[in-house]
mmCIF file of C-alpha atoms in Angstrom:
data_model
loop_
_atom_site.group_PDB
_atom_site.id
_atom_site.type_symbol
_atom_site.label_atom_id
_atom_site.label_comp_id
_atom_site.label_asym_id
_atom_site.label_seq_id
_atom_site.Cartn_x
_atom_site.Cartn_y
_atom_site.Cartn_z
ATOM 1 C CA MET A 1 -11.271 -11.820 -13.706
ATOM 2 C CA LYS A 2 -10.802 -8.187 -12.704
ATOM 3 C CA ALA A 3 -8.893 -6.877 -9.686
ATOM 4 C CA ILE A 4 -8.162 -3.630 -7.895
ATOM 5 C CA VAL A 5 -4.539 -3.362 -6.747
ATOM 6 C CA LEU A 6 -3.447 -0.726 -4.252
ATOM 7 C CA LEU A 7 -0.204 0.560 -5.788
ATOM 8 C CA SER A 8 1.834 2.991 -3.690
ATOM 9 C CA GLY A 9 4.940 2.928 -5.862
ATOM 10 C CA GLY A 10 6.939 1.018 -3.259
ATOM 11 C CA LEU A 11 8.449 -2.454 -3.388
ATOM 12 C CA ASP A 12 5.625 -4.322 -1.673
ATOM 13 C CA SER A 13 2.789 -3.009 -3.823
ATOM 14 C CA ALA A 14 4.793 -3.561 -7.020
ATOM 15 C CA VAL A 15 5.263 -7.225 -6.064
ATOM 16 C CA VAL A 16 1.559 -7.496 -5.257
ATOM 17 C CA LEU A 17 0.673 -6.116 -8.705
ATOM 18 C CA ALA A 18 3.021 -8.623 -10.325
ATOM 19 C CA LEU A 19 1.374 -11.453 -8.370
ATOM 20 C CA ALA A 20 -2.089 -10.381 -9.497
ATOM 21 C CA LEU A 21 -0.932 -10.212 -13.105
ATOM 22 C CA GLN A 22 0.709 -13.620 -12.780
ATOM 23 C CA LYS A 23 -2.763 -14.906 -11.897
ATOM 24 C CA LYS A 24 -3.991 -13.402 -15.205
ATOM 25 C CA ARG A 25 -6.075 -10.715 -13.514
ATOM 26 C CA GLU A 26 -7.166 -7.612 -15.416
ATOM 27 C CA CYS A 27 -5.944 -4.963 -12.999
ATOM 28 C CA LEU A 28 -6.822 -1.404 -12.115
ATOM 29 C CA ALA A 29 -3.982 0.071 -10.057
ATOM 30 C CA LEU A 30 -5.143 2.535 -7.421
ATOM 31 C CA SER A 31 -2.859 5.144 -5.823
ATOM 32 C CA PHE A 32 -3.505 7.958 -3.368
ATOM 33 C CA ASP A 33 -2.183 11.484 -3.098
ATOM 34 C CA TYR A 34 -2.740 12.472 0.526
ATOM 35 C CA GLY A 35 0.013 15.041 0.966
ATOM 36 C CA GLN A 36 2.616 12.415 1.871
ATOM 37 C CA ARG A 37 6.161 13.745 2.225
ATOM 38 C CA HIS A 38 7.287 10.920 -0.063
ATOM 39 C CA ARG A 39 4.979 11.961 -2.931
ATOM 40 C CA ILE A 40 7.712 10.912 -5.340
ATOM 41 C CA GLU A 41 6.298 7.415 -4.872
ATOM 42 C CA LEU A 42 3.385 8.475 -7.092
ATOM 43 C CA GLN A 43 5.828 8.922 -9.965
ATOM 44 C CA SER A 44 7.043 5.393 -9.296
ATOM 45 C CA ALA A 45 3.455 4.136 -9.257
ATOM 46 C CA LYS A 46 2.823 5.741 -12.651
ATOM 47 C CA ALA A 47 5.997 4.194 -14.069
ATOM 48 C CA ILE A 48 5.179 0.722 -12.704
ATOM 49 C CA ALA A 49 1.610 0.853 -14.038
ATOM 50 C CA LYS A 50 2.959 1.902 -17.438
ATOM 51 C CA HIS A 51 5.571 -0.879 -17.340
ATOM 52 C CA TYR A 52 2.827 -3.450 -16.826
ATOM 53 C CA SER A 53 0.366 -1.702 -19.168
ATOM 54 C CA VAL A 54 -2.365 -1.569 -16.530
ATOM 55 C CA SER A 55 -4.945 1.143 -15.966
ATOM 56 C CA HIS A 56 -3.975 3.518 -13.173
ATOM 57 C CA LYS A 57 -6.006 5.950 -11.113
ATOM 58 C CA ILE A 58 -4.747 8.426 -8.500
ATOM 59 C CA ILE A 59 -7.275 9.583 -5.895
ATOM 60 C CA THR A 60 -6.597 12.810 -3.973
ATOM 61 C CA ILE A 61 -7.432 12.968 -0.265
ATOM 62 C CA ASP A 62 -7.270 16.112 1.872
ATOM 63 C CA PRO A 63 -4.178 15.600 4.080
ATOM 64 C CA SER A 64 -5.792 17.467 6.979
ATOM 65 C CA SER A 65 -7.892 14.329 7.425
ATOM 66 C CA PHE A 66 -4.823 12.524 8.723
ATOM 67 C CA GLY A 67 -3.749 14.692 11.663
ATOM 68 C CA ASN A 68 -0.140 15.022 12.781
ATOM 69 C CA SER A 69 1.487 11.958 11.248
ATOM 70 C CA SER A 70 5.166 12.537 10.424
ATOM 71 C CA LEU A 71 4.466 10.956 7.053
ATOM 72 C CA LEU A 72 2.681 14.108 5.902
ATOM 73 C CA LEU A 73 4.412 17.021 4.201
ATOM 74 C CA GLN A 74 2.332 19.416 6.299
ATOM 75 C CA ASN A 75 4.088 17.975 9.351
ATOM 76 C CA GLU A 76 7.593 17.942 7.867
ATOM 77 C CA LYS A 77 9.086 19.357 11.088
ATOM 78 C CA ARG A 78 8.227 16.055 12.783
ATOM 79 C CA GLU A 79 11.071 13.614 12.306
ATOM 80 C CA VAL A 80 10.617 10.259 10.614
ATOM 81 C CA PRO A 81 12.156 7.501 12.797
ATOM 82 C CA LYS A 82 15.576 6.519 11.428
ATOM 83 C CA ASN A 83 18.546 4.278 12.142
ATOM 84 C CA ARG A 84 16.635 2.025 14.525
ATOM 85 C CA THR A 85 17.755 -1.515 15.266
ATOM 86 C CA LYS A 86 15.348 -4.434 15.006
ATOM 87 C CA HIS A 87 15.366 -4.557 18.809
ATOM 88 C CA GLU A 88 14.413 -0.880 19.063
ATOM 89 C CA ILE A 89 11.630 -1.324 16.539
ATOM 90 C CA ALA A 90 10.303 -4.381 18.393
ATOM 91 C CA ARG A 91 10.235 -2.492 21.707
ATOM 92 C CA SER A 92 8.689 0.678 20.298
ATOM 93 C CA GLY A 93 5.010 1.466 20.086
ATOM 94 C CA THR A 94 3.089 2.671 17.052
ATOM 95 C CA PRO A 95 5.538 4.843 15.059
ATOM 96 C CA SER A 96 4.985 8.513 14.252
ATOM 97 C CA THR A 97 4.640 7.496 10.606
ATOM 98 C CA TYR A 98 1.311 5.852 11.406
ATOM 99 C CA VAL A 99 -1.422 7.593 9.410
ATOM 100 C CA PRO A 100 -4.765 7.290 11.262
ATOM 101 C CA ALA A 101 -7.128 4.864 9.528
ATOM 102 C CA ARG A 102 -5.231 5.183 6.249
ATOM 103 C CA ASN A 103 -5.837 1.644 5.031
ATOM 104 C CA THR A 104 -9.462 1.807 6.118
ATOM 105 C CA ILE A 105 -9.913 4.880 3.930
ATOM 106 C CA PHE A 106 -7.885 3.435 1.044
ATOM 107 C CA LEU A 107 -9.844 0.193 1.094
ATOM 108 C CA SER A 108 -13.142 2.063 1.272
ATOM 109 C CA MET A 109 -12.115 3.798 -1.942
ATOM 110 C CA ALA A 110 -11.019 0.455 -3.359
ATOM 111 C CA ILE A 111 -14.368 -1.261 -2.769
ATOM 112 C CA ALA A 112 -16.118 1.646 -4.507
ATOM 113 C CA GLN A 113 -13.763 1.273 -7.476
ATOM 114 C CA ALA A 114 -14.286 -2.496 -7.410
ATOM 115 C CA GLU A 115 -18.001 -1.957 -7.872
ATOM 116 C CA ILE A 116 -17.456 0.545 -10.707
ATOM 117 C CA PHE A 117 -14.829 -1.697 -12.349
ATOM 118 C CA SER A 118 -16.777 -4.927 -11.643
ATOM 119 C CA ALA A 119 -13.707 -6.298 -9.873
ATOM 120 C CA GLU A 120 -13.884 -9.574 -7.981
ATOM 121 C CA GLU A 121 -10.662 -9.118 -6.009
ATOM 122 C CA ILE A 122 -8.845 -6.341 -4.147
ATOM 123 C CA TYR A 123 -5.123 -6.630 -3.468
ATOM 124 C CA ILE A 124 -3.208 -4.821 -0.709
ATOM 125 C CA GLY A 125 0.417 -5.178 0.395
ATOM 126 C CA PRO A 126 1.019 -5.194 4.167
ATOM 127 C CA ASN A 127 3.895 -7.447 5.204
ATOM 128 C CA ALA A 128 5.130 -9.275 8.291
ATOM 129 C CA LEU A 129 7.163 -6.270 9.461
ATOM 130 C CA ASP A 130 4.130 -3.954 9.559
ATOM 131 C CA THR A 131 2.909 -5.273 12.916
ATOM 132 C CA LYS A 132 3.215 -1.840 14.565
ATOM 133 C CA TYR A 133 0.513 -0.514 12.257
ATOM 134 C CA PRO A 134 -2.931 -1.650 13.447
ATOM 135 C CA ASP A 135 -4.429 -1.430 9.952
ATOM 136 C CA CYS A 136 -1.872 -3.858 8.526
ATOM 137 C CA SER A 137 -2.727 -6.851 10.682
ATOM 138 C CA VAL A 138 -4.370 -10.143 9.788
ATOM 139 C CA ASN A 139 -7.215 -9.187 12.134
ATOM 140 C CA PHE A 140 -7.742 -5.946 10.235
ATOM 141 C CA ILE A 141 -7.759 -7.696 6.847
ATOM 142 C CA ASN A 142 -10.287 -10.252 8.096
ATOM 143 C CA ALA A 143 -12.458 -7.555 9.665
ATOM 144 C CA PHE A 144 -12.446 -5.478 6.500
ATOM 145 C CA GLN A 145 -13.440 -8.510 4.470
ATOM 146 C CA ASN A 146 -16.508 -8.654 6.682
ATOM 147 C CA VAL A 147 -17.211 -5.009 5.822
ATOM 148 C CA ILE A 148 -16.847 -5.755 2.105
ATOM 149 C CA ASN A 149 -19.262 -8.660 2.479
ATOM 150 C CA VAL A 150 -22.084 -6.301 3.462
ATOM 151 C CA ALA A 151 -21.055 -2.881 2.101
ATOM 152 C CA THR A 152 -21.908 -2.734 -1.591
ATOM 153 C CA LYS A 153 -24.403 -3.719 -4.244
ATOM 154 C CA GLN A 154 -21.965 -6.462 -5.191
ATOM 155 C CA SER A 155 -22.418 -7.950 -1.725
ATOM 156 C CA LEU A 156 -26.200 -7.835 -2.088
ATOM 157 C CA ASP A 157 -25.800 -9.826 -5.276
ATOM 158 C CA GLY A 158 -23.602 -12.359 -3.497
ATOM 159 C CA LYS A 159 -20.500 -11.199 -5.391
ATOM 160 C CA ALA A 160 -18.543 -9.282 -2.759
ATOM 161 C CA PRO A 161 -14.873 -8.866 -3.782
ATOM 162 C CA LEU A 162 -12.249 -10.958 -2.018
ATOM 163 C CA LEU A 163 -9.618 -8.946 -0.124
ATOM 164 C CA ILE A 164 -6.176 -10.456 -0.723
ATOM 165 C CA ALA A 165 -2.992 -9.586 1.219
ATOM 166 C CA PRO A 166 -0.434 -11.992 -0.286
ATOM 167 C CA LEU A 167 2.624 -10.608 1.530
ATOM 168 C CA ILE A 168 1.227 -10.416 5.036
ATOM 169 C CA HIS A 169 3.391 -13.277 6.349
ATOM 170 C CA LEU A 170 6.557 -12.345 4.396
ATOM 171 C CA ASP A 171 9.506 -10.220 5.527
ATOM 172 C CA LYS A 172 11.455 -7.888 3.232
ATOM 173 C CA VAL A 173 14.045 -10.479 2.233
ATOM 174 C CA GLN A 174 11.305 -12.892 1.187
ATOM 175 C CA ILE A 175 9.467 -10.121 -0.679
ATOM 176 C CA ILE A 176 12.620 -9.180 -2.589
ATOM 177 C CA GLN A 177 13.226 -12.828 -3.454
ATOM 178 C CA LEU A 178 9.647 -13.117 -4.671
ATOM 179 C CA GLY A 179 9.988 -9.886 -6.642
ATOM 180 C CA LYS A 180 13.128 -11.175 -8.342
ATOM 181 C CA SER A 181 11.384 -14.422 -9.270
ATOM 182 C CA LEU A 182 8.551 -12.394 -10.825
ATOM 183 C CA LYS A 183 11.010 -10.050 -12.581
ATOM 184 C CA VAL A 184 9.524 -7.007 -10.848
ATOM 185 C CA PRO A 185 11.320 -3.800 -11.963
ATOM 186 C CA MET A 186 12.423 -3.008 -8.411
ATOM 187 C CA GLU A 187 14.630 -0.182 -9.675
ATOM 188 C CA MET A 188 11.407 1.698 -10.492
ATOM 189 C CA THR A 189 10.137 1.485 -6.909
ATOM 190 C CA ILE A 190 10.848 3.760 -3.971
ATOM 191 C CA SER A 191 10.310 2.565 -0.408
ATOM 192 C CA CYS A 192 11.444 5.548 1.642
ATOM 193 C CA TYR A 193 9.468 7.733 4.037
ATOM 194 C CA ASP A 194 11.862 10.687 3.800
ATOM 195 C CA PRO A 195 13.466 10.861 0.326
ATOM 196 C CA GLN A 196 16.014 13.588 -0.283
ATOM 197 C CA GLU A 197 15.977 15.158 -3.756
ATOM 198 C CA GLY A 198 14.224 12.116 -5.109
ATOM 199 C CA GLN A 199 16.649 9.618 -3.588
ATOM 200 C CA PRO A 200 15.952 7.263 -0.652
ATOM 201 C CA CYS A 201 17.487 8.377 2.665
ATOM 202 C CA LEU A 202 18.645 4.780 3.387
ATOM 203 C CA GLN A 203 18.009 5.379 7.096
ATOM 204 C CA CYS A 204 14.263 5.080 7.691
#
């Protein structure tokens, strides 16, 4: 069985790729260059894909499509939220690092690649701590599955890919524990929104 795996280069997506491979899926890893200030993650994605010997494709998206998110290099004067307590995060609204409709766009690309690759599954890595991002919710995943069910030739043939978000109820500690059990090369990943000279800031 074939699968598309969204691979950012961060911890979560690396664990998701390992889970798909554990299930004996033939994977195409899909990454996106959208002018993110943490573009170093694409180097991590390449390294992880090479480590697992999976095909890897990077799709470029015009960053102007994503407005004034602080996650974009073009908006580097906007500060990424740092040093917040769990209480502060819980009380805050949608963070400045929210990229408008990012997962909707990424998954639209993924269903196109699924049709080209004849993939039966699509894997994405939102987790339980992503609740401030509207496109990382269970409701979003379910709604997008409905889109997949009617959006492609595969769906007309009754073979719409299944959208799988295996980490959506796990926090970071649980994801790390799972990654260790799967022997994920976590040292190859980078999960930082504002890396400095290629190193994580350890504050965001």
